[in-house]
Coordinates of C-alpha atoms in Angstrom, one line a residue:
M151 CA -146.5 7.8 -128.8
T152 CA -143.1 9.5 -129.4
I153 CA -140.2 10.2 -127.1
D154 CA -139.7 13.8 -125.9
N155 CA -136.0 14.0 -125.8
T156 CA -135.9 17.8 -125.5
P157 CA -132.7 18.5 -123.6
D158 CA -132.3 20.8 -120.7
A159 CA -130.8 24.2 -121.7
D160 CA -127.4 23.2 -120.4
D161 CA -127.5 19.7 -121.8
A162 CA -128.1 20.3 -125.6
F163 CA -126.5 17.6 -127.7
T164 CA -124.4 19.0 -130.5
L165 CA -123.4 16.5 -133.1
A166 CA -121.0 17.7 -135.8
G167 CA -122.2 21.2 -135.3
V168 CA -125.9 20.3 -135.4
V169 CA -128.0 20.7 -132.2
L170 CA -130.3 17.7 -131.7
R171 CA -133.0 16.9 -129.2
S172 CA -132.3 13.2 -129.2
R173 CA -129.2 11.1 -128.4
F174 CA -130.6 8.1 -130.2
L175 CA -129.2 7.2 -133.7
L176 CA -131.2 4.5 -135.4
G177 CA -130.2 2.1 -138.2
T178 CA -132.7 1.2 -140.9
A179 CA -131.7 -2.3 -142.1
G180 CA -133.6 -5.5 -141.5
Y181 CA -137.1 -4.2 -140.7
P182 CA -140.1 -6.4 -141.6
S183 CA -141.7 -3.7 -143.7
P184 CA -141.2 0.0 -144.7
Q185 CA -144.3 0.9 -142.6
V186 CA -142.8 -0.7 -139.5
L187 CA -139.6 1.2 -140.1
G188 CA -141.4 4.5 -140.3
R189 CA -143.3 3.9 -137.1
A190 CA -140.1 2.8 -135.3
I191 CA -138.3 6.0 -136.4
E192 CA -141.2 8.1 -135.0
A193 CA -141.4 6.1 -131.8
S194 CA -137.7 6.3 -131.2
G195 CA -137.5 10.1 -131.3
A196 CA -134.2 9.6 -133.3
Q197 CA -133.0 12.5 -135.4
V198 CA -130.2 10.7 -137.1
V199 CA -130.9 7.6 -139.3
T200 CA -128.3 5.5 -141.0
L201 CA -128.5 4.0 -144.5
G202 CA -126.1 1.6 -146.1
L203 CA -125.2 2.8 -149.6
K204 CA -124.2 -0.7 -150.7
R205 CA -127.6 -1.9 -149.7
E206 CA -129.3 0.9 -151.6
L207 CA -127.2 0.3 -154.8
A208 CA -127.8 -3.4 -154.7
G209 CA -131.5 -3.1 -153.8
G210 CA -134.4 -3.5 -156.2
G211 CA -138.1 -3.9 -156.2
D212 CA -141.0 -2.1 -154.5
A213 CA -140.1 -3.2 -151.0
H214 CA -136.6 -1.8 -151.2
A215 CA -137.9 1.4 -152.7
G216 CA -140.3 1.7 -149.9
F217 CA -137.6 1.4 -147.2
V218 CA -135.5 4.2 -149.0
E219 CA -138.5 6.4 -149.3
I220 CA -139.3 6.0 -145.6
V221 CA -135.8 7.1 -144.7
R222 CA -135.9 10.1 -147.0
D223 CA -139.3 11.0 -145.6
A224 CA -137.9 11.1 -142.1
V225 CA -135.2 13.5 -143.4
R226 CA -137.8 15.7 -145.1
T227 CA -140.6 15.8 -142.7
R228 CA -139.2 15.0 -139.2
G229 CA -136.0 17.0 -139.4
A230 CA -133.9 13.9 -139.3
H231 CA -130.3 13.8 -140.5
L232 CA -129.1 11.1 -142.9
L233 CA -125.9 9.3 -142.0
P234 CA -124.9 7.0 -144.9
N235 CA -122.5 4.2 -144.1
T236 CA -119.8 2.2 -145.8
A237 CA -121.0 -1.1 -144.4
G238 CA -119.5 -4.1 -146.3
C239 CA -116.3 -2.4 -147.3
R240 CA -113.0 -4.3 -146.8
S241 CA -110.4 -1.7 -147.6
A242 CA -109.7 2.0 -147.2
R243 CA -109.9 2.5 -151.0
E244 CA -113.3 0.8 -151.3
A245 CA -114.6 2.8 -148.3
V246 CA -113.3 6.2 -149.7
T247 CA -114.9 5.5 -153.1
L248 CA -118.2 4.6 -151.5
A249 CA -118.1 7.7 -149.3
H250 CA -117.7 9.9 -152.4
M251 CA -120.7 8.2 -154.0
A252 CA -122.7 8.7 -150.8
R253 CA -121.9 12.5 -150.8
E254 CA -123.0 12.8 -154.4
L255 CA -126.2 10.7 -154.2
M256 CA -127.4 11.7 -150.8
G257 CA -126.2 15.3 -150.5
T258 CA -124.5 15.0 -147.2
H259 CA -120.8 15.2 -146.1
W260 CA -121.6 13.0 -143.1
I261 CA -120.3 9.4 -143.4
K262 CA -120.3 6.5 -141.0
L263 CA -117.0 4.9 -141.9
E264 CA -116.9 1.1 -141.7
V265 CA -114.0 -1.0 -142.9
V266 CA -114.3 -4.7 -141.8
G267 CA -111.1 -6.6 -141.0
D268 CA -112.5 -10.0 -139.8
E269 CA -115.3 -11.9 -141.4
H270 CA -116.3 -13.8 -138.3
T271 CA -116.5 -10.9 -135.8
L272 CA -116.9 -8.1 -138.3
Q273 CA -114.3 -6.3 -136.3
P274 CA -113.1 -3.1 -137.9
D275 CA -109.6 -3.1 -139.5
P276 CA -107.8 -0.4 -137.5
F277 CA -105.1 0.3 -140.1
E278 CA -107.5 0.6 -143.1
L279 CA -109.9 2.6 -140.9
V280 CA -107.4 5.2 -139.9
A281 CA -106.1 5.5 -143.4
A282 CA -109.6 6.0 -144.8
A283 CA -110.5 8.4 -142.1
G284 CA -107.5 10.7 -142.7
E285 CA -108.2 10.9 -146.4
L286 CA -111.9 11.6 -146.0
V287 CA -111.3 14.3 -143.4
R288 CA -108.9 16.0 -145.8
E289 CA -111.6 15.9 -148.4
G290 CA -114.2 17.6 -146.3
F291 CA -116.2 14.8 -144.8
E292 CA -117.5 14.6 -141.3
V293 CA -116.3 11.1 -140.4
F294 CA -118.1 8.9 -137.9
P295 CA -115.7 5.9 -137.7
Y296 CA -117.0 2.6 -136.4
C297 CA -114.2 1.3 -134.3
T298 CA -113.4 -1.0 -131.4
D299 CA -112.9 0.1 -127.9
D300 CA -109.0 0.2 -128.3
L301 CA -107.7 3.4 -126.9
V302 CA -104.7 3.8 -129.2
T303 CA -106.8 3.2 -132.3
C304 CA -109.2 5.9 -131.1
Q305 CA -106.4 8.3 -130.4
R306 CA -105.1 7.7 -134.0
L307 CA -108.5 8.4 -135.4
L308 CA -108.7 11.7 -133.5
D309 CA -105.2 12.5 -134.8
A310 CA -106.5 11.9 -138.3
G311 CA -109.0 14.7 -137.7
C312 CA -112.1 12.8 -136.6
R313 CA -114.2 14.6 -134.0
I314 CA -116.6 11.7 -133.4
L315 CA -115.8 8.1 -132.5
M316 CA -118.2 5.2 -132.5
P317 CA -116.7 2.3 -130.5
W318 CA -118.5 -1.0 -130.4
G319 CA -120.1 -2.4 -127.3
A320 CA -119.9 -5.9 -128.8
P321 CA -119.7 -7.4 -132.3
I322 CA -122.4 -6.2 -134.7
G323 CA -125.8 -7.8 -134.2
S324 CA -124.6 -10.0 -131.3
G325 CA -126.9 -8.4 -128.7
Q326 CA -124.3 -9.1 -126.0
G327 CA -124.3 -5.5 -124.6
L328 CA -121.2 -3.8 -123.2
L329 CA -118.6 -6.6 -123.1
N330 CA -115.8 -4.4 -121.8
P331 CA -117.2 -1.6 -119.6
W332 CA -113.6 -0.9 -118.3
A333 CA -112.3 -0.1 -121.8
L334 CA -115.3 2.1 -122.6
R335 CA -114.9 3.9 -119.2
T336 CA -111.3 4.4 -120.1
L337 CA -112.1 6.0 -123.4
R338 CA -114.5 8.4 -121.8
A339 CA -111.9 9.4 -119.2
R340 CA -108.9 9.7 -121.6
L341 CA -110.8 11.4 -124.5
P342 CA -112.9 14.0 -122.7
E343 CA -113.3 16.3 -125.7
A344 CA -114.4 13.7 -128.2
T345 CA -118.0 12.9 -129.0
L346 CA -118.3 9.2 -128.1
I347 CA -121.2 7.1 -129.4
V348 CA -121.6 3.4 -128.5
D349 CA -122.4 1.6 -131.8
A350 CA -123.2 -2.1 -132.2
G351 CA -123.8 -5.2 -130.1
L352 CA -126.5 -3.8 -127.8
G353 CA -129.4 -6.1 -127.3
A354 CA -131.6 -4.6 -124.6
P355 CA -132.6 -1.1 -123.4
S356 CA -130.6 -1.7 -120.2
H357 CA -127.5 -1.9 -122.3
A358 CA -128.1 1.5 -123.8
A359 CA -128.8 3.0 -120.3
Q360 CA -125.5 1.5 -119.1
A361 CA -123.6 3.2 -122.0
M362 CA -125.2 6.6 -121.1
E363 CA -124.4 6.1 -117.4
L364 CA -120.7 5.6 -118.4
G365 CA -120.8 9.1 -119.9
F366 CA -121.2 8.4 -123.6
D367 CA -122.8 11.0 -125.6
A368 CA -125.2 8.9 -127.6
V369 CA -126.1 5.4 -128.8
L370 CA -126.5 4.0 -132.3
L371 CA -128.2 0.6 -132.9
N372 CA -130.1 -1.3 -135.5
S373 CA -130.6 -5.0 -134.9
A374 CA -132.1 -4.8 -131.4
V375 CA -135.0 -2.8 -132.8
A376 CA -135.3 -4.2 -136.3
Q377 CA -135.3 -7.8 -135.2
A378 CA -137.6 -7.4 -132.1
V379 CA -141.0 -9.0 -132.0
D380 CA -142.4 -5.5 -131.8
P381 CA -139.9 -3.1 -133.3
V382 CA -142.0 0.0 -132.7
R383 CA -142.4 -0.7 -129.0
M384 CA -138.7 -1.6 -128.7
A385 CA -137.7 1.7 -130.4
R386 CA -139.7 3.5 -127.8
A387 CA -138.1 1.4 -125.0
F388 CA -134.6 2.3 -126.2
G389 CA -135.5 6.0 -126.4
H390 CA -136.6 6.0 -122.8
A391 CA -133.6 4.0 -121.7
I392 CA -131.1 6.4 -123.3
E393 CA -132.8 9.3 -121.7
A394 CA -132.9 7.6 -118.3
G395 CA -129.2 6.7 -118.5
R396 CA -128.3 10.3 -119.4
L397 CA -130.4 11.7 -116.6
G398 CA -128.8 9.2 -114.1
R399 CA -125.3 10.2 -115.2
R400 CA -126.1 13.9 -114.8
A401 CA -127.8 13.4 -111.4
G402 CA -124.7 11.7 -110.0
L403 CA -124.6 8.0 -109.5
I404 CA -123.5 6.7 -106.1
A405 CA -120.2 4.8 -106.0
A406 CA -120.4 1.0 -105.9
Q407 CA -119.0 -0.4 -102.7
D408 CA -118.1 -3.9 -101.4
M409 CA -119.9 -3.4 -98.1
A410 CA -123.4 -2.5 -97.0
V411 CA -124.0 1.1 -96.0
A412 CA -127.1 1.9 -94.0
S413 CA -129.4 4.3 -95.9
T414 CA -130.7 5.6 -92.5
P415 CA -127.9 6.7 -90.1
V416 CA -128.3 5.2 -86.6
G417 CA -126.5 6.7 -83.6
G418 CA -127.1 7.8 -80.1
R419 CA -130.1 6.8 -78.0
P420 CA -133.2 5.2 -79.2
F421 CA -136.1 7.5 -79.7
E422 CA -138.3 8.1 -76.6
L423 CA -142.0 8.0 -77.1

């Protein structure tokens, strides 16, 4: 079973100039086998898949080749778009160099820009990130920067020429969900023209639905699917949750209140039978 994420006519998702049916971006690391990865991509309905260039360059053996071939097969046969990433980079210079390698090897100017500043939390380094983003934008890349939910950092990335921002929900792989909904809600309100994609830290489909209910444009995740007991079923669950969250946002969520409000108005005389 696959997810039908066909958008309404007035709700098409355009990402970096490409119209997509799905708002689910899926990572490809850590799956138990290439076959499971392939089925998870299909079940998710995702049309954008990420691939770590450092992992590909360092990889070896039949298993690694199988993972890479599954990703490329999704690009060829399912109309998916490849989003290479600079995971593991610790400086702007390293990330820029790796981005150029990705463009040459993978034939895409899309790059998920990651520059880690702290080894414990894997929190992005805002200074190196902005520096790398500005340089890559000038060199013709479509930069997808992985960042925190800090408003000023996000504004600086937009000033550097980024059109897409990927703030974390929580530290990578932590599964904690949206640790600071207020900050994410503020980003959506203050940056209405930017494409905002929650990336990292989600552990359950309900977390993805919550992100979409906040008005985010899409969700990117990896560990919650790859490390699930049943990755294929989990990929399907996230696909449904993302669609449900988006539909809920568009339908109009009722405001939360501190008091009970009767769903059935009561007034006047009792009914006479």
